[in-house]
XYZ file of C-alpha atoms in Angstrom:
421
model
C 92.196 75.594 131.401
C 94.869 74.518 132.849
C 96.588 76.611 135.895
C 99.158 78.541 136.451
C 100.539 75.378 138.387
C 99.707 73.171 136.045
C 101.553 75.116 133.284
C 104.273 75.554 135.292
C 104.641 71.569 136.400
C 103.969 71.199 132.309
C 107.615 73.308 131.374
C 109.090 70.041 133.892
C 112.237 71.487 135.289
C 114.170 70.844 132.769
C 112.703 73.860 131.570
C 112.532 75.460 134.901
C 115.634 75.053 134.057
C 115.787 76.852 130.726
C 113.534 79.410 132.481
C 116.214 80.255 134.477
C 119.142 80.738 132.236
C 116.389 82.510 129.856
C 116.462 85.434 133.057
C 119.731 85.179 133.163
C 121.395 85.998 129.763
C 118.028 88.917 129.648
C 119.110 90.176 133.049
C 123.091 90.539 131.561
C 122.204 91.743 127.796
C 120.280 94.578 129.585
C 122.908 95.641 132.205
C 125.690 95.770 129.664
C 122.928 97.767 127.634
C 122.673 95.737 124.442
C 118.997 95.951 124.489
C 116.208 94.409 126.106
C 117.052 90.823 126.707
C 114.180 89.715 126.066
C 115.242 87.594 122.184
C 118.354 86.236 124.053
C 116.591 84.818 127.112
C 114.729 83.247 124.175
C 117.447 81.787 122.456
C 119.039 80.230 125.102
C 115.587 78.776 126.863
C 115.072 77.098 123.095
C 118.822 75.795 123.046
C 118.346 74.169 126.926
C 114.488 73.061 126.134
C 113.918 73.053 122.357
C 109.997 71.829 123.785
C 110.126 75.264 126.010
C 107.562 76.598 123.411
C 104.753 73.616 124.623
C 104.912 73.639 128.307
C 105.047 77.842 127.946
C 102.389 77.574 125.351
C 100.079 74.709 127.709
C 97.001 75.534 128.938
C 96.443 78.825 127.646
C 93.681 80.440 124.664
C 96.146 80.962 122.669
C 95.479 83.557 119.138
C 98.115 83.389 116.508
C 98.500 86.212 113.775
C 99.908 85.907 110.549
C 100.235 86.645 107.172
C 101.992 88.529 104.665
C 101.701 92.375 106.132
C 99.806 93.529 109.453
C 100.996 90.806 112.125
C 101.680 92.959 114.298
C 98.900 96.099 113.820
C 96.631 93.391 114.234
C 98.284 91.142 117.213
C 98.521 94.686 118.873
C 94.875 95.481 118.590
C 93.950 90.949 119.030
C 95.757 91.928 122.566
C 93.543 94.845 122.686
C 90.152 93.578 122.566
C 91.485 89.910 124.249
C 91.654 92.287 127.513
C 88.976 92.697 127.690
C 88.236 88.840 129.390
C 91.652 88.664 131.225
C 95.473 89.511 130.996
C 97.271 88.476 127.183
C 100.327 87.596 126.594
C 101.881 89.229 123.351
C 105.523 90.215 121.760
C 104.896 94.055 122.376
C 108.424 94.761 119.662
C 106.557 92.276 116.597
C 109.808 89.111 117.823
C 107.263 86.516 115.630
C 109.706 84.134 115.726
C 110.233 81.101 118.316
C 112.841 83.344 120.981
C 110.556 86.331 120.933
C 107.467 83.850 121.199
C 109.044 82.207 123.900
C 109.867 85.244 126.093
C 106.339 86.698 125.000
C 104.851 83.321 127.176
C 107.462 83.896 129.681
C 106.758 87.394 130.359
C 103.673 86.630 130.614
C 103.790 83.007 132.483
C 99.873 84.032 134.508
C 98.067 84.916 131.343
C 95.174 82.701 130.881
C 95.086 84.502 127.022
C 98.134 85.137 124.652
C 97.824 87.024 120.661
C 100.737 85.837 118.940
C 102.449 87.503 116.102
C 104.274 84.086 114.306
C 106.179 84.218 111.108
C 105.001 83.056 107.806
C 107.116 80.284 107.945
C 106.115 79.312 111.334
C 103.228 79.680 111.830
C 102.943 75.352 111.789
C 104.992 74.604 114.472
C 104.258 77.023 116.522
C 100.557 76.107 116.587
C 101.307 72.361 116.987
C 103.146 73.684 120.267
C 100.326 75.852 121.260
C 96.969 74.116 119.979
C 95.265 77.754 119.328
C 91.917 78.494 119.735
C 92.266 81.024 116.725
C 94.046 80.999 114.035
C 94.292 84.720 112.395
C 94.691 84.929 108.504
C 95.562 88.727 106.268
C 96.780 87.714 103.780
C 99.990 86.211 102.036
C 102.257 88.182 99.118
C 105.180 88.023 97.816
C 108.204 89.004 100.413
C 111.591 88.518 101.146
C 112.296 85.391 97.910
C 115.420 84.989 99.407
C 114.155 83.743 102.669
C 110.195 83.039 102.613
C 110.681 81.603 99.184
C 107.578 81.200 95.869
C 104.406 82.797 97.978
C 102.375 79.499 96.746
C 104.941 77.264 98.355
C 103.502 79.105 101.696
C 99.698 78.871 100.874
C 100.300 74.689 100.634
C 102.635 74.643 104.233
C 99.734 76.319 105.908
C 97.280 74.804 105.216
C 98.779 71.622 105.793
C 99.747 73.308 109.004
C 96.038 73.352 109.710
C 94.653 70.923 108.838
C 95.830 69.381 111.723
C 94.509 71.508 114.211
C 91.141 71.139 112.900
C 89.867 71.707 116.657
C 91.341 75.762 115.506
C 88.972 78.284 114.301
C 90.317 80.037 111.589
C 89.930 83.691 110.801
C 90.444 84.059 107.362
C 90.607 86.764 104.757
C 88.315 85.460 102.297
C 88.713 89.252 100.207
C 92.888 87.688 99.480
C 92.972 84.666 96.754
C 95.911 82.217 98.509
C 94.656 82.722 102.299
C 91.008 81.609 101.688
C 93.139 79.117 99.587
C 95.119 78.532 102.813
C 91.849 78.161 105.147
C 89.248 76.680 102.695
C 89.037 73.126 103.879
C 89.199 73.609 107.449
C 86.331 72.544 109.398
C 86.117 76.057 111.376
C 86.171 78.767 109.448
C 84.790 82.545 110.353
C 85.659 84.209 106.861
C 85.747 88.595 106.911
C 85.518 90.211 104.093
C 89.317 92.651 105.458
C 89.603 93.109 101.637
C 92.232 93.186 99.157
C 93.917 96.402 98.087
C 96.960 94.204 96.359
C 96.587 90.632 93.889
C 99.518 90.987 91.469
C 99.640 87.284 92.832
C 96.685 85.601 92.939
C 96.242 86.061 89.290
C 96.170 81.924 88.603
C 94.135 80.002 91.369
C 96.398 78.257 94.080
C 95.162 74.581 93.635
C 94.378 74.475 89.879
C 97.086 76.944 88.119
C 93.570 78.168 86.212
C 93.306 81.804 86.102
C 91.007 83.564 89.380
C 88.387 85.921 87.587
C 87.472 88.697 89.288
C 83.609 90.606 89.177
C 83.662 93.614 91.459
C 84.391 92.234 95.218
C 83.361 88.217 94.179
C 86.407 86.566 92.377
C 86.913 82.748 91.551
C 88.788 79.763 90.058
C 87.562 78.705 86.650
C 89.054 75.559 86.609
C 87.050 74.253 89.771
C 84.340 75.102 92.262
C 86.280 77.449 94.428
C 85.607 80.786 94.941
C 85.117 84.263 98.050
C 83.080 82.238 100.679
C 80.296 84.530 101.950
C 81.947 87.171 105.022
C 80.774 87.181 107.617
C 82.074 90.158 109.153
C 82.629 92.885 106.935
C 82.833 96.696 107.179
C 82.718 100.010 105.245
C 83.708 103.451 105.925
C 82.063 104.326 108.915
C 80.458 100.438 110.734
C 81.598 97.028 111.119
C 79.134 94.462 110.042
C 78.434 91.070 111.771
C 76.113 87.694 111.927
C 72.883 87.738 113.399
C 72.209 91.904 112.533
C 75.342 93.211 113.674
C 76.247 97.273 113.207
C 78.637 98.724 115.252
C 80.723 101.845 114.265
C 84.450 101.771 114.079
C 86.245 104.386 113.889
C 90.605 104.156 114.482
C 92.704 105.622 115.345
C 95.223 103.467 113.071
C 94.986 105.346 109.443
C 93.919 103.239 106.215
C 91.698 100.629 104.576
C 93.761 97.635 106.191
C 94.232 98.571 108.489
C 90.935 98.755 109.232
C 90.593 95.113 107.934
C 93.252 94.224 109.934
C 90.487 95.404 113.175
C 88.014 93.360 111.180
C 90.055 90.634 111.924
C 91.048 90.768 115.606
C 87.414 92.300 116.313
C 86.016 88.610 114.903
C 89.541 87.090 116.892
C 88.037 88.258 120.067
C 84.354 87.607 119.780
C 84.825 84.131 118.818
C 87.255 83.493 122.763
C 83.853 85.214 123.220
C 84.785 89.130 123.738
C 81.466 90.693 123.447
C 81.686 92.922 119.866
C 80.838 96.341 121.363
C 83.930 95.571 123.839
C 86.143 94.434 121.488
C 86.108 97.166 118.628
C 86.132 99.005 121.670
C 89.341 98.030 122.707
C 90.764 97.676 118.705
C 90.276 101.196 118.207
C 92.683 102.609 120.775
C 95.220 100.731 120.308
C 97.192 104.650 118.633
C 100.777 103.154 117.451
C 102.627 99.178 116.740
C 106.537 99.348 117.802
C 107.077 103.065 116.084
C 104.914 103.023 113.316
C 102.329 105.458 112.892
C 104.709 107.866 115.414
C 105.191 111.701 114.950
C 107.890 113.141 116.728
C 109.838 116.177 116.427
C 112.694 116.913 115.102
C 113.753 120.311 114.971
C 111.814 122.247 112.851
C 109.957 119.534 111.386
C 107.022 117.001 113.065
C 107.707 113.135 112.225
C 105.565 111.571 111.288
C 106.786 106.954 110.405
C 105.761 104.766 107.703
C 106.932 101.087 107.543
C 106.096 99.140 104.986
C 108.524 96.086 103.944
C 107.117 94.330 100.705
C 104.769 95.192 97.132
C 101.949 95.383 99.099
C 102.836 96.788 102.006
C 104.270 99.599 100.387
C 101.569 100.191 97.882
C 98.406 100.491 101.131
C 101.255 102.321 103.036
C 101.579 105.236 100.093
C 97.580 105.980 99.916
C 98.052 106.588 103.519
C 100.710 109.320 102.983
C 99.265 112.670 103.130
C 99.373 114.799 100.505
C 98.838 118.308 101.684
C 102.510 116.935 103.927
C 105.655 119.483 103.701
C 107.765 116.342 102.555
C 108.280 113.272 102.129
C 111.430 110.975 103.393
C 111.498 107.569 100.957
C 114.111 105.471 102.981
C 115.186 101.821 101.840
C 118.060 100.094 102.959
C 118.781 96.763 101.833
C 120.611 95.079 104.207
C 119.260 90.784 105.240
C 116.072 90.875 107.545
C 114.765 93.750 104.676
C 115.803 91.243 101.867
C 118.838 92.192 99.051
C 117.539 92.528 95.696
C 115.017 95.074 95.327
C 114.207 94.631 92.178
C 110.589 94.877 93.928
C 110.454 98.824 93.736
C 109.772 98.308 90.030
C 106.520 96.691 91.248
C 105.205 99.291 93.643
C 103.411 102.361 91.824
C 105.751 105.986 93.102
C 103.376 107.338 90.653
C 101.149 109.692 92.245
C 103.882 112.367 93.375
C 103.411 115.553 92.520
C 103.224 119.097 95.493
C 105.143 117.229 97.623
C 109.192 117.121 97.950
C 109.968 114.451 97.828
C 113.523 112.726 98.410
C 115.048 109.193 97.889
C 117.045 108.248 101.346
C 118.614 104.802 102.811
C 121.265 103.044 101.843
C 119.695 102.035 98.562
C 119.405 105.843 97.957
C 120.642 105.457 94.575
C 118.240 102.894 93.565
C 115.368 104.477 94.613
C 116.180 107.652 93.194
C 116.294 106.088 89.862
C 113.086 104.428 90.309
C 111.534 107.723 91.107
C 113.368 109.009 88.455
C 111.407 106.612 85.991
C 108.789 107.548 87.572
C 108.592 111.037 86.579
C 108.488 112.143 90.572
C 110.129 114.904 90.995
C 113.117 114.335 94.118
C 116.860 114.954 95.631
C 118.702 112.691 97.400
C 120.215 111.927 100.444
C 121.672 108.458 101.719
C 121.363 110.156 105.422
C 117.989 110.217 106.739
C 118.182 112.060 109.312
C 119.393 114.827 106.822
C 116.530 113.719 104.805
C 114.440 114.500 106.787
C 116.300 118.121 108.180
C 116.360 119.246 103.998
C 112.619 119.029 103.608
C 110.840 121.877 104.230
C 110.142 123.020 107.692
C 106.617 121.225 109.063
C 105.128 117.884 108.691
C 107.847 115.333 107.394
C 106.230 111.756 106.098
C 109.005 108.974 106.329
C 108.411 105.452 104.561
C 110.731 103.062 105.957
C 111.249 99.269 104.875
C 112.512 97.456 108.200
C 116.478 98.037 108.882
C 115.733 101.607 107.154
C 112.698 102.653 109.908
C 114.359 100.768 112.405
C 118.169 103.097 112.266
C 115.815 105.584 111.674
C 113.561 105.102 115.052
C 116.614 104.923 117.005
C 118.177 107.956 115.697
C 115.789 110.087 115.967
C 115.437 108.732 119.532
C 119.156 109.810 121.002
C 118.397 113.353 118.983
C 115.221 113.597 121.120
C 116.724 112.754 124.103
C 119.596 114.771 123.559
C 117.672 118.468 123.283
């Protein structure tokens, strides 16, 4: 392990100058009221020294976390579990591209450990820079086709990137066909049965193109010996199971089956780096919100819980978390560049199961959402402004399910309203 002084030496004179400039840019951004400034600091550092990520990652034991859904939550849980071993560098805000990663590592220059959330497209070159001890692969499903591209292409890029790092341990979800394919050839794999509620993008084998056949929880390709591996870790509604007969009760602060799977992979990664399973489970179980997700805010006569979803698989999971006894449900959808401007994915999401909940379609694309809800047979009203949509609900508990920019903007608006009271 490289000590802090040696890490700073690895950064070099140019890197140290880049980091000084990044600190100045961060300070200026905060002084101007433009936010925390971490992203602009990371961008400045990378502009002045394109190799700064390699220097900042030098000598750390790093876990890289990626996948279409659950990256931020799993990274937060992984950081919590790793903190039982020492200080951990990680992103607090889910900034998962190069600038955000640089900012996180710079902010925790002395930390011997790192848990890094990394966008799927960035994983290969980030791994080249930081040489991770472990890579967590959660799931792969179609997302923003205008940015990410076709999902089998992502799988092939991840597979090629992992091949360059045979020393890294891959913590892979064996219930996801595409993730299994990306990890299948790696020499060091820990298989976790983390669940896979969405199988719409895994109907054919990513290696041969032949059909994938499902038999209960098991799956296999008809064209090769590619099949679901035997898991090293698995879970049920109450316990987490692991190697050598390990059985640990696991009760999480976060809702949903997907988050139990996220926790299982976070624990497996932390144990790979030396944490005890019991300590890792205890620490991961304390995570109760992630960058505002799952948090509850009091807004007038409404207790508002915020949920985020960004693609069909994520929406399916988030919809399963909706409490059917709530007094109101606001679904907010925008169509900005970070969301993906093509909203045809709305027709892949099952909105049919709302019966006794007052649903309000909201966001910049409330009308598009309203048409989808109409065809789903879901009674609803349409109120474009999410704050007004919440206010239109009956007093009491309101769930808000929003895509990326709608979630971000509503969170800021609620914060302003609460602070002004």
